[in-house]
Structures are given as structure tokens and as C-alpha cells.
PDB file of C-alpha atoms in Angstrom:
ATOM      1  CA  MET A 269       9.091   8.207   5.116  1.00 43.00           C
ATOM      2  CA  THR A 270      12.643   7.411   6.170  1.00 40.00           C
ATOM      3  CA  ALA A 271      12.366   8.953   9.613  1.00 45.00           C
ATOM      4  CA  LYS A 272      12.707   6.661  12.626  1.00 46.00           C
ATOM      5  CA  PRO A 273       9.825   6.623  15.110  1.00 49.00           C
ATOM      6  CA  ALA A 274      10.543   8.995  17.960  1.00 47.00           C
ATOM      7  CA  SER A 275      11.038   7.451  21.385  1.00 53.00           C
ATOM      8  CA  LEU A 276       8.126   8.172  23.695  1.00 53.00           C
ATOM      9  CA  PRO A 277       7.816   8.064  27.489  1.00 52.00           C
ATOM     10  CA  LEU A 278       6.770   4.641  28.766  1.00 52.00           C
ATOM     11  CA  ARG A 279       3.911   6.203  30.723  1.00 48.00           C
ATOM     12  CA  LEU A 280       2.457   7.579  27.481  1.00 52.00           C
ATOM     13  CA  LEU A 281       2.751   4.247  25.688  1.00 57.00           C
ATOM     14  CA  THR A 282       0.912   2.419  28.483  1.00 62.00           C
ATOM     15  CA  PHE A 283      -2.146   4.643  27.920  1.00 65.00           C
ATOM     16  CA  LEU A 284      -2.389   3.981  24.178  1.00 78.00           C
ATOM     17  CA  MET A 285      -3.974   0.514  24.223  1.00 76.00           C
ATOM     18  CA  PRO A 286      -6.694   1.454  26.765  1.00 82.00           C
ATOM     19  CA  LEU A 287      -7.531   4.405  24.494  1.00 86.00           C
ATOM     20  CA  VAL A 288      -7.852   1.990  21.573  1.00 85.00           C
ATOM     21  CA  ALA A 289     -10.342  -0.061  23.613  1.00 83.00           C
ATOM     22  CA  LEU A 290     -12.331   3.020  24.619  1.00 87.00           C
ATOM     23  CA  SER A 291     -12.530   4.227  21.022  1.00 86.00           C
ATOM     24  CA  THR A 292     -13.708   0.792  19.890  1.00 83.00           C
ATOM     25  CA  VAL A 293     -16.459   0.740  22.518  1.00 82.00           C
ATOM     26  CA  PHE A 294     -17.539   4.308  21.725  1.00 85.00           C
ATOM     27  CA  PHE A 295     -17.802   3.901  17.954  1.00 83.00           C
ATOM     28  CA  GLY A 296     -19.151   0.370  18.317  1.00 76.00           C
ATOM     29  CA  CYS A 297     -22.104   1.679  20.302  1.00 79.00           C
ATOM     30  CA  ILE A 298     -22.815   4.369  17.707  1.00 79.00           C
ATOM     31  CA  SER A 299     -22.622   1.825  14.895  1.00 72.00           C
ATOM     32  CA  LEU A 300     -24.954  -0.520  16.773  1.00 72.00           C
ATOM     33  CA  VAL A 301     -27.576   2.224  17.044  1.00 75.00           C
ATOM     34  CA  CYS A 302     -27.220   3.192  13.370  1.00 74.00           C
ATOM     35  CA  GLY A 303     -27.639  -0.455  12.429  1.00 65.00           C
ATOM     36  CA  LEU A 304     -31.269  -0.225  13.542  1.00 68.00           C
ATOM     37  CA  TRP A 305     -32.123   1.739  10.374  1.00 75.00           C
ATOM     38  CA  ASP A 306     -29.025   1.751   8.144  1.00 69.00           C
ATOM     39  CA  ARG A 307     -29.780  -1.170   5.828  1.00 68.00           C
ATOM     40  CA  SER A 308     -27.301  -0.007   3.167  1.00 68.00           C
ATOM     41  CA  GLY A 309     -24.400  -0.041   5.618  1.00 71.00           C
ATOM     42  CA  ARG A 310     -23.278   3.384   4.367  1.00 78.00           C
ATOM     43  CA  GLN A 311     -23.571   5.138   7.722  1.00 83.00           C
ATOM     44  CA  GLN A 312     -21.974   2.241   9.583  1.00 80.00           C
ATOM     45  CA  HIS A 313     -19.071   2.241   7.146  1.00 86.00           C
ATOM     46  CA  ALA A 314     -18.586   5.974   7.749  1.00 89.00           C
ATOM     47  CA  ILE A 315     -18.526   5.318  11.489  1.00 88.00           C
ATOM     48  CA  ALA A 316     -15.990   2.513  10.991  1.00 88.00           C
ATOM     49  CA  SER A 317     -13.824   4.945   9.039  1.00 92.00           C
ATOM     50  CA  LEU A 318     -13.966   7.451  11.903  1.00 94.00           C
ATOM     51  CA  TRP A 319     -13.114   4.668  14.360  1.00 92.00           C
ATOM     52  CA  ALA A 320     -10.138   3.641  12.221  1.00 94.00           C
ATOM     53  CA  ARG A 321      -8.847   7.206  11.967  1.00 96.00           C
ATOM     54  CA  SER A 322      -9.132   7.622  15.727  1.00 95.00           C
ATOM     55  CA  LEU A 323      -7.053   4.472  16.260  1.00 95.00           C
ATOM     56  CA  LEU A 324      -4.338   5.784  13.949  1.00 96.00           C
ATOM     57  CA  ARG A 325      -4.279   9.090  15.830  1.00 94.00           C
ATOM     58  CA  ILE A 326      -4.079   7.257  19.142  1.00 93.00           C
ATOM     59  CA  ALA A 327      -1.175   5.201  17.772  1.00 93.00           C
ATOM     60  CA  LEU A 328       0.574   8.404  16.632  1.00 92.00           C
ATOM     61  CA  SER A 329       1.114   6.651  13.306  1.00 95.00           C
ATOM     62  CA  PRO A 330       0.342   8.652  10.141  1.00 96.00           C
ATOM     63  CA  VAL A 331      -0.468   6.701   6.977  1.00 97.00           C
ATOM     64  CA  THR A 332       0.814   7.562   3.510  1.00 96.00           C
ATOM     65  CA  VAL A 333      -1.055   5.994   0.594  1.00 97.00           C
ATOM     66  CA  VAL A 334       0.647   5.320  -2.736  1.00 97.00           C
ATOM     67  CA  GLY A 335      -1.371   4.453  -5.845  1.00 96.00           C
ATOM     68  CA  LEU A 336      -4.832   5.841  -5.064  1.00 95.00           C
ATOM     69  CA  GLU A 337      -5.114   6.737  -8.748  1.00 95.00           C
ATOM     70  CA  ARG A 338      -5.082   2.998  -9.556  1.00 95.00           C
ATOM     71  CA  ILE A 339      -8.454   2.474  -7.893  1.00 94.00           C
ATOM     72  CA  GLN A 340     -11.179   2.025 -10.492  1.00 89.00           C
ATOM     73  CA  PRO A 341     -14.925   2.527  -9.994  1.00 89.00           C
ATOM     74  CA  GLY A 342     -16.984  -0.575  -9.397  1.00 92.00           C
ATOM     75  CA  PRO A 343     -16.592  -3.831  -7.501  1.00 96.00           C
ATOM     76  CA  ALA A 344     -13.216  -5.514  -7.088  1.00 97.00           C
ATOM     77  CA  VAL A 345     -11.430  -7.804  -4.664  1.00 97.00           C
ATOM     78  CA  TYR A 346      -8.818  -5.864  -2.689  1.00 97.00           C
ATOM     79  CA  ALA A 347      -6.240  -8.350  -1.380  1.00 97.00           C
ATOM     80  CA  SER A 348      -3.765  -7.220   1.284  1.00 96.00           C
ATOM     81  CA  ASN A 349      -0.945  -8.766   3.275  1.00 96.00           C
ATOM     82  CA  HIS A 350      -1.744  -9.228   6.975  1.00 93.00           C
ATOM     83  CA  LEU A 351       0.781  -8.125   9.581  1.00 93.00           C
ATOM     84  CA  SER A 352      -1.134  -6.739  12.528  1.00 93.00           C
ATOM     85  CA  TYR A 353      -4.496  -5.961  14.104  1.00 91.00           C
ATOM     86  CA  TYR A 354      -3.847  -2.436  12.811  1.00 95.00           C
ATOM     87  CA  ASP A 355      -4.148  -3.540   9.167  1.00 96.00           C
ATOM     88  CA  THR A 356      -7.939  -3.284   9.265  1.00 92.00           C
ATOM     89  CA  PRO A 357      -7.978   0.276  10.672  1.00 95.00           C
ATOM     90  CA  VAL A 358      -5.505   1.368   7.980  1.00 97.00           C
ATOM     91  CA  LEU A 359      -7.775   0.040   5.236  1.00 96.00           C
ATOM     92  CA  PHE A 360     -10.967   1.469   6.731  1.00 94.00           C
ATOM     93  CA  ALA A 361      -9.289   4.835   7.240  1.00 96.00           C
ATOM     94  CA  ARG A 362      -7.647   5.198   3.850  1.00 96.00           C
ATOM     95  CA  LEU A 363      -9.657   3.344   1.195  1.00 96.00           C
ATOM     96  CA  PRO A 364     -12.007   6.036  -0.198  1.00 93.00           C
ATOM     97  CA  PHE A 365     -15.085   3.904  -0.847  1.00 92.00           C
ATOM     98  CA  GLN A 366     -17.581   1.695   0.935  1.00 90.00           C
ATOM     99  CA  PHE A 367     -16.634  -1.970   1.005  1.00 92.00           C
ATOM    100  CA  ARG A 368     -17.281  -5.218   2.793  1.00 88.00           C
ATOM    101  CA  ILE A 369     -14.677  -7.397   4.463  1.00 83.00           C
ATOM    102  CA  LEU A 370     -14.321 -11.165   4.585  1.00 80.00           C
ATOM    103  CA  ALA A 371     -12.819 -12.089   7.940  1.00 69.00           C
ATOM    104  CA  LYS A 372     -12.449 -14.872  10.478  1.00 66.00           C
ATOM    105  CA  GLN A 373     -15.712 -15.918  12.080  1.00 65.00           C
ATOM    106  CA  SER A 374     -14.058 -15.696  15.512  1.00 62.00           C
ATOM    107  CA  LEU A 375     -14.066 -11.887  15.213  1.00 63.00           C
ATOM    108  CA  TRP A 376     -17.867 -11.957  15.333  1.00 61.00           C
ATOM    109  CA  LYS A 377     -17.583 -13.101  18.974  1.00 65.00           C
ATOM    110  CA  ILE A 378     -15.684  -9.978  20.098  1.00 66.00           C
ATOM    111  CA  PRO A 379     -17.956  -7.403  21.794  1.00 64.00           C
ATOM    112  CA  PHE A 380     -18.548  -4.196  19.803  1.00 61.00           C
ATOM    113  CA  ILE A 381     -16.348  -5.337  16.884  1.00 63.00           C
ATOM    114  CA  GLY A 382     -18.524  -8.395  16.359  1.00 62.00           C
ATOM    115  CA  TRP A 383     -21.699  -6.339  16.684  1.00 59.00           C
ATOM    116  CA  TYR A 384     -20.511  -4.002  13.932  1.00 61.00           C
ATOM    117  CA  LEU A 385     -19.508  -6.892  11.692  1.00 64.00           C
ATOM    118  CA  ASN A 386     -22.854  -8.606  12.170  1.00 63.00           C
ATOM    119  CA  HIS A 387     -25.034  -5.548  11.535  1.00 60.00           C
ATOM    120  CA  SER A 388     -23.095  -4.024   8.635  1.00 59.00           C
ATOM    121  CA  GLY A 389     -23.184  -6.895   6.165  1.00 63.00           C
ATOM    122  CA  GLN A 390     -19.605  -8.170   6.519  1.00 68.00           C
ATOM    123  CA  VAL A 391     -18.845 -11.760   5.493  1.00 68.00           C
ATOM    124  CA  PRO A 392     -17.647 -14.283   8.140  1.00 69.00           C
ATOM    125  CA  VAL A 393     -15.535 -17.267   7.121  1.00 70.00           C
ATOM    126  CA  ASP A 394     -14.584 -20.402   9.037  1.00 67.00           C
ATOM    127  CA  ALA A 395     -11.537 -21.889   7.311  1.00 64.00           C
ATOM    128  CA  LYS A 396     -11.756 -25.024   9.497  1.00 67.00           C
ATOM    129  CA  ASP A 397     -15.122 -26.050   8.062  1.00 64.00           C
ATOM    130  CA  ASN A 398     -15.281 -26.748   4.328  1.00 71.00           C
ATOM    131  CA  ARG A 399     -19.042 -26.327   4.122  1.00 73.00           C
ATOM    132  CA  SER A 400     -18.880 -22.988   5.932  1.00 71.00           C
ATOM    133  CA  MET A 401     -15.973 -21.911   3.729  1.00 74.00           C
ATOM    134  CA  ILE A 402     -17.916 -22.647   0.530  1.00 82.00           C
ATOM    135  CA  ALA A 403     -20.950 -20.762   1.857  1.00 80.00           C
ATOM    136  CA  SER A 404     -18.746 -17.767   2.762  1.00 82.00           C
ATOM    137  CA  LEU A 405     -17.201 -17.682  -0.707  1.00 86.00           C
ATOM    138  CA  GLY A 406     -20.693 -17.734  -2.159  1.00 89.00           C
ATOM    139  CA  ARG A 407     -21.717 -14.759  -0.004  1.00 86.00           C
ATOM    140  CA  GLY A 408     -18.570 -12.947  -1.085  1.00 88.00           C
ATOM    141  CA  VAL A 409     -19.386 -13.498  -4.760  1.00 91.00           C
ATOM    142  CA  ALA A 410     -22.934 -12.244  -4.148  1.00 91.00           C
ATOM    143  CA  THR A 411     -21.515  -9.114  -2.492  1.00 90.00           C
ATOM    144  CA  LEU A 412     -19.335  -8.430  -5.533  1.00 94.00           C
ATOM    145  CA  LYS A 413     -22.199  -9.018  -7.971  1.00 93.00           C
ATOM    146  CA  ALA A 414     -24.303  -6.596  -5.926  1.00 91.00           C
ATOM    147  CA  GLY A 415     -21.722  -3.918  -6.771  1.00 92.00           C
ATOM    148  CA  LEU A 416     -19.730  -3.689  -3.536  1.00 92.00           C
ATOM    149  CA  PRO A 417     -15.945  -4.129  -3.359  1.00 94.00           C
ATOM    150  CA  LEU A 418     -14.599  -6.829  -1.060  1.00 94.00           C
ATOM    151  CA  VAL A 419     -11.485  -6.427   1.120  1.00 93.00           C
ATOM    152  CA  LEU A 420      -9.688  -9.413   2.596  1.00 92.00           C
ATOM    153  CA  PHE A 421      -6.395 -10.931   3.737  1.00 93.00           C
ATOM    154  CA  PRO A 422      -5.548 -14.010   1.634  1.00 93.00           C
ATOM    155  CA  GLU A 423      -2.996 -15.204   4.207  1.00 90.00           C
ATOM    156  CA  GLY A 424      -5.894 -16.000   6.516  1.00 81.00           C
ATOM    157  CA  GLY A 425      -4.124 -14.700   9.619  1.00 81.00           C
ATOM    158  CA  ARG A 426      -1.457 -12.319  10.850  1.00 84.00           C
ATOM    159  CA  ALA A 427       2.167 -13.019   9.989  1.00 82.00           C
ATOM    160  CA  GLU A 428       4.196 -14.349  12.917  1.00 82.00           C
ATOM    161  CA  THR A 429       7.476 -12.850  11.665  1.00 82.00           C
ATOM    162  CA  GLY A 430       6.352  -9.919   9.550  1.00 82.00           C
ATOM    163  CA  GLN A 431       7.108 -11.819   6.345  1.00 86.00           C
ATOM    164  CA  ILE A 432       4.411 -12.555   3.776  1.00 90.00           C
ATOM    165  CA  GLN A 433       2.934 -16.036   4.159  1.00 90.00           C
ATOM    166  CA  ASP A 434       1.332 -18.372   1.630  1.00 92.00           C
ATOM    167  CA  PHE A 435      -1.955 -17.168   0.178  1.00 94.00           C
ATOM    168  CA  MET A 436      -5.203 -19.098   0.092  1.00 91.00           C
ATOM    169  CA  SER A 437      -6.984 -19.044  -3.266  1.00 91.00           C
ATOM    170  CA  GLY A 438     -10.418 -17.935  -2.012  1.00 90.00           C
ATOM    171  CA  ALA A 439      -9.904 -14.272  -2.930  1.00 93.00           C
ATOM    172  CA  CYS A 440      -9.057 -15.072  -6.533  1.00 96.00           C
ATOM    173  CA  PHE A 441     -11.793 -17.711  -6.718  1.00 95.00           C
ATOM    174  CA  MET A 442     -14.391 -15.085  -5.801  1.00 94.00           C
ATOM    175  CA  ALA A 443     -12.917 -12.513  -8.184  1.00 96.00           C
ATOM    176  CA  ILE A 444     -13.022 -14.991 -11.047  1.00 97.00           C
ATOM    177  CA  LYS A 445     -16.581 -16.123 -10.259  1.00 96.00           C
ATOM    178  CA  ALA A 446     -17.740 -12.480 -10.201  1.00 96.00           C
ATOM    179  CA  GLN A 447     -15.457 -11.507 -13.136  1.00 97.00           C
ATOM    180  CA  VAL A 448     -14.015  -8.528 -11.253  1.00 97.00           C
ATOM    181  CA  PRO A 449     -10.359  -7.459 -10.945  1.00 97.00           C
ATOM    182  CA  VAL A 450      -8.076  -8.249  -8.024  1.00 98.00           C
ATOM    183  CA  VAL A 451      -6.276  -5.205  -6.605  1.00 98.00           C
ATOM    184  CA  PRO A 452      -3.121  -6.034  -4.595  1.00 98.00           C
ATOM    185  CA  ILE A 453      -2.337  -3.895  -1.532  1.00 98.00           C
ATOM    186  CA  ALA A 454       0.911  -3.931   0.438  1.00 97.00           C
ATOM    187  CA  LEU A 455       0.775  -2.659   4.024  1.00 97.00           C
ATOM    188  CA  ILE A 456       4.108  -1.633   5.498  1.00 96.00           C
ATOM    189  CA  GLY A 457       4.958  -0.717   9.093  1.00 95.00           C
ATOM    190  CA  THR A 458       1.935  -2.198  10.856  1.00 95.00           C
ATOM    191  CA  TYR A 459       3.921  -5.217  12.019  1.00 94.00           C
ATOM    192  CA  GLU A 460       6.426  -2.943  13.747  1.00 93.00           C
ATOM    193  CA  LEU A 461       3.550  -0.883  15.182  1.00 93.00           C
ATOM    194  CA  LEU A 462       1.739  -3.859  16.754  1.00 91.00           C
ATOM    195  CA  PRO A 463       3.197  -7.331  16.129  1.00 88.00           C
ATOM    196  CA  ILE A 464       1.200 -10.465  16.799  1.00 86.00           C
ATOM    197  CA  HIS A 465       1.058 -11.578  20.479  1.00 83.00           C
ATOM    198  CA  THR A 466       1.976  -8.102  21.779  1.00 81.00           C
ATOM    199  CA  TYR A 467      -0.207  -5.576  23.567  1.00 78.00           C
ATOM    200  CA  HIS A 468       1.687  -2.304  23.308  1.00 81.00           C
ATOM    201  CA  LEU A 469       2.029   0.131  20.422  1.00 88.00           C
ATOM    202  CA  THR A 470       5.281   1.380  18.938  1.00 89.00           C
ATOM    203  CA  PRO A 471       4.306   4.530  16.994  1.00 91.00           C
ATOM    204  CA  ARG A 472       5.807   4.874  13.525  1.00 93.00           C
ATOM    205  CA  PRO A 473       4.890   6.044   9.990  1.00 96.00           C
ATOM    206  CA  LEU A 474       2.787   3.565   8.013  1.00 97.00           C
ATOM    207  CA  LEU A 475       2.485   3.000   4.287  1.00 97.00           C
ATOM    208  CA  ALA A 476      -0.261   1.492   2.124  1.00 97.00           C
ATOM    209  CA  VAL A 477       0.686   0.772  -1.488  1.00 98.00           C
ATOM    210  CA  ILE A 478      -2.074   0.035  -3.992  1.00 98.00           C
ATOM    211  CA  GLY A 479      -0.969  -1.979  -7.001  1.00 97.00           C
ATOM    212  CA  ASN A 480      -2.309  -2.215 -10.520  1.00 97.00           C
ATOM    213  CA  PRO A 481      -5.634  -4.063 -10.839  1.00 97.00           C
ATOM    214  CA  ILE A 482      -5.240  -7.590 -12.209  1.00 97.00           C
ATOM    215  CA  PRO A 483      -8.135  -8.442 -14.546  1.00 97.00           C
ATOM    216  CA  THR A 484      -9.978 -11.747 -14.396  1.00 97.00           C
ATOM    217  CA  THR A 485     -11.936 -11.423 -17.635  1.00 94.00           C
ATOM    218  CA  GLY A 486     -12.100 -14.771 -19.372  1.00 93.00           C
ATOM    219  CA  LEU A 487     -10.497 -16.701 -16.499  1.00 96.00           C
ATOM    220  CA  THR A 488     -12.118 -19.760 -14.955  1.00 95.00           C
ATOM    221  CA  THR A 489     -11.862 -21.144 -11.438  1.00 93.00           C
ATOM    222  CA  ARG A 490      -9.149 -23.496 -12.716  1.00 95.00           C
ATOM    223  CA  ASP A 491      -6.963 -20.374 -13.013  1.00 97.00           C
ATOM    224  CA  ALA A 492      -7.435 -19.427  -9.333  1.00 96.00           C
ATOM    225  CA  ALA A 493      -4.144 -20.938  -8.139  1.00 96.00           C
ATOM    226  CA  ALA A 494      -2.070 -19.209 -10.843  1.00 97.00           C
ATOM    227  CA  LEU A 495      -3.847 -15.897 -10.206  1.00 97.00           C
ATOM    228  CA  THR A 496      -3.242 -16.273  -6.459  1.00 97.00           C
ATOM    229  CA  ALA A 497       0.485 -16.725  -7.076  1.00 97.00           C
ATOM    230  CA  ARG A 498       0.491 -13.622  -9.272  1.00 97.00           C
ATOM    231  CA  VAL A 499      -1.269 -11.536  -6.617  1.00 97.00           C
ATOM    232  CA  ARG A 500       1.105 -12.719  -3.901  1.00 97.00           C
ATOM    233  CA  GLN A 501       4.103 -11.911  -6.081  1.00 97.00           C
ATOM    234  CA  ALA A 502       2.766  -8.401  -6.731  1.00 97.00           C
ATOM    235  CA  ILE A 503       2.229  -7.720  -3.021  1.00 97.00           C
ATOM    236  CA  ALA A 504       5.625  -9.155  -2.068  1.00 96.00           C
ATOM    237  CA  ALA A 505       7.373  -7.034  -4.706  1.00 96.00           C
ATOM    238  CA  MET A 506       5.684  -3.828  -3.447  1.00 96.00           C
ATOM    239  CA  TYR A 507       6.402  -4.742   0.160  1.00 95.00           C
ATOM    240  CA  ASP A 508      10.100  -5.372  -0.507  1.00 93.00           C
ATOM    241  CA  HIS A 509      10.450  -2.242  -2.643  1.00 89.00           C
ATOM    242  CA  TYR A 510       8.862   0.173  -0.174  1.00 89.00           C
ATOM    243  CA  GLN A 511       9.967  -1.460   3.079  1.00 82.00           C
ATOM    244  CA  ARG A 512      13.696  -0.822   2.587  1.00 65.00           C
ATOM    245  CA  PRO A 513      13.526   3.017   2.648  1.00 62.00           C
ATOM    246  CA  MET A 514      11.428   2.900   5.848  1.00 61.00           C
ATOM    247  CA  LYS A 515      14.012   0.945   7.837  1.00 57.00           C
TER     248      LYS A 515
END
């Protein structure tokens, strides 16, 4: 994982983003059709995984996963740092189970992506509206109690500089309410692949590091802030440890 990304012809790089859009439209249409009968979301999740893998191939960016053996059966909150639009494809492509995501409500307005989110049982959240935020957390807890893992980005948005931002406590609040563990995930390399406010890909190896599950048994919502700090510290430590060899 120490190899530098190979330089590619500019003409090749200019075709990558249009291919990403075409793949999104193609798989979005398939998912929309499956949504007519797929009430469990299983088929739509499989399609999302294929979409994610296609985007990684288009980006010429292989993903190595560390810590898959730490994943335990059953529901959990998987909390990841957020560096790039490519974080979501990495998680859909490499996490080996069906899950739901909690994401910004604005994504529901994007054609094809929003259609998939709406028909596959994902959970929208509007951080600017307290009432909407509380309702979203409630839906997230219900998802966990129904037996499905939940994947989210506690930073609430992509990092401007590639450095980990402050975490919101919603992820840990939901985990505590549902009495399920929080699993920290550190994504490395996606910021360099596609930073915020850019529209071209810089192919490179990517890394997803899965940390040890942090139990919530016996905790109350008053412990959410302390648990959030612990999760952020775990992700930051993994990010710092694994980022250095990749530079």
C-alpha cells in the first residue's frame, strides 16, 4: 500500500467522471425497477454494491480492507470519517452485509441517487431542523431494533482539508437507545482521490480500516457525548496510523 498512484494521461482522466455519472444512471434505473417489488431492500442493496464496485473500477482505485474479522453478526452502528463523495461507494462495495445509511436529506433530491435512497429504506436527516433531526434519530433506532446495521458519517459532511472534524453525537445516541455496539471505521485515501469541491479523479489505492466494536450495554443517553469522543479518538488513531505508510 506504499505505492504512489501512477500518472495517467489527462485525456483518460477527463473521461472518468462522465463514466461515474453513466454508471449511477444505469444502476439507479435498475434499482428503481427492483424497488417495485423488493420490499426487503436486499436486491436494491446488491445493486448498490455493484454500482459502488463499478465506481471504484472506473476510478482505478483498489480498496484494501483491514479488520473484517472484527465485524460481528447483528445490528450495530458503523461510524466512519467523511472525506469524499467516494466514501459511500467504498462502504457499499466492501462491507459484507446489508445495511441502511443515515444521510443528508439533500441527497434525496439528486436524480437516481435520491430515487434509490427513497425506495430502499434509507434514513434522511435534516441537521438544520431539530424536529426533523429527532424524527430521523427515531427512525434510525427503529432500523437498528429491526435487526439492520446502520452506517453513517458522524461529522455530518465532508472534510474540507482531509482532517477529521468534530463528531455529532447522533450516532452514539442511536446506538445507546438500541443497545447495540458502535463500530469505528477509518477511510484513507478517498480525500486524495476526490477532494471536496473538485470534479476530477486522481486514482490511488484506498484503505478501509474496521476497528474494534465499542459496546453500549448499560449506557444511557447521558453517556452519548463521552462515547462520541471515544469513537472519534478511535477513528483518528486508525487514520493517523495507516495514513503515514500510504504517503
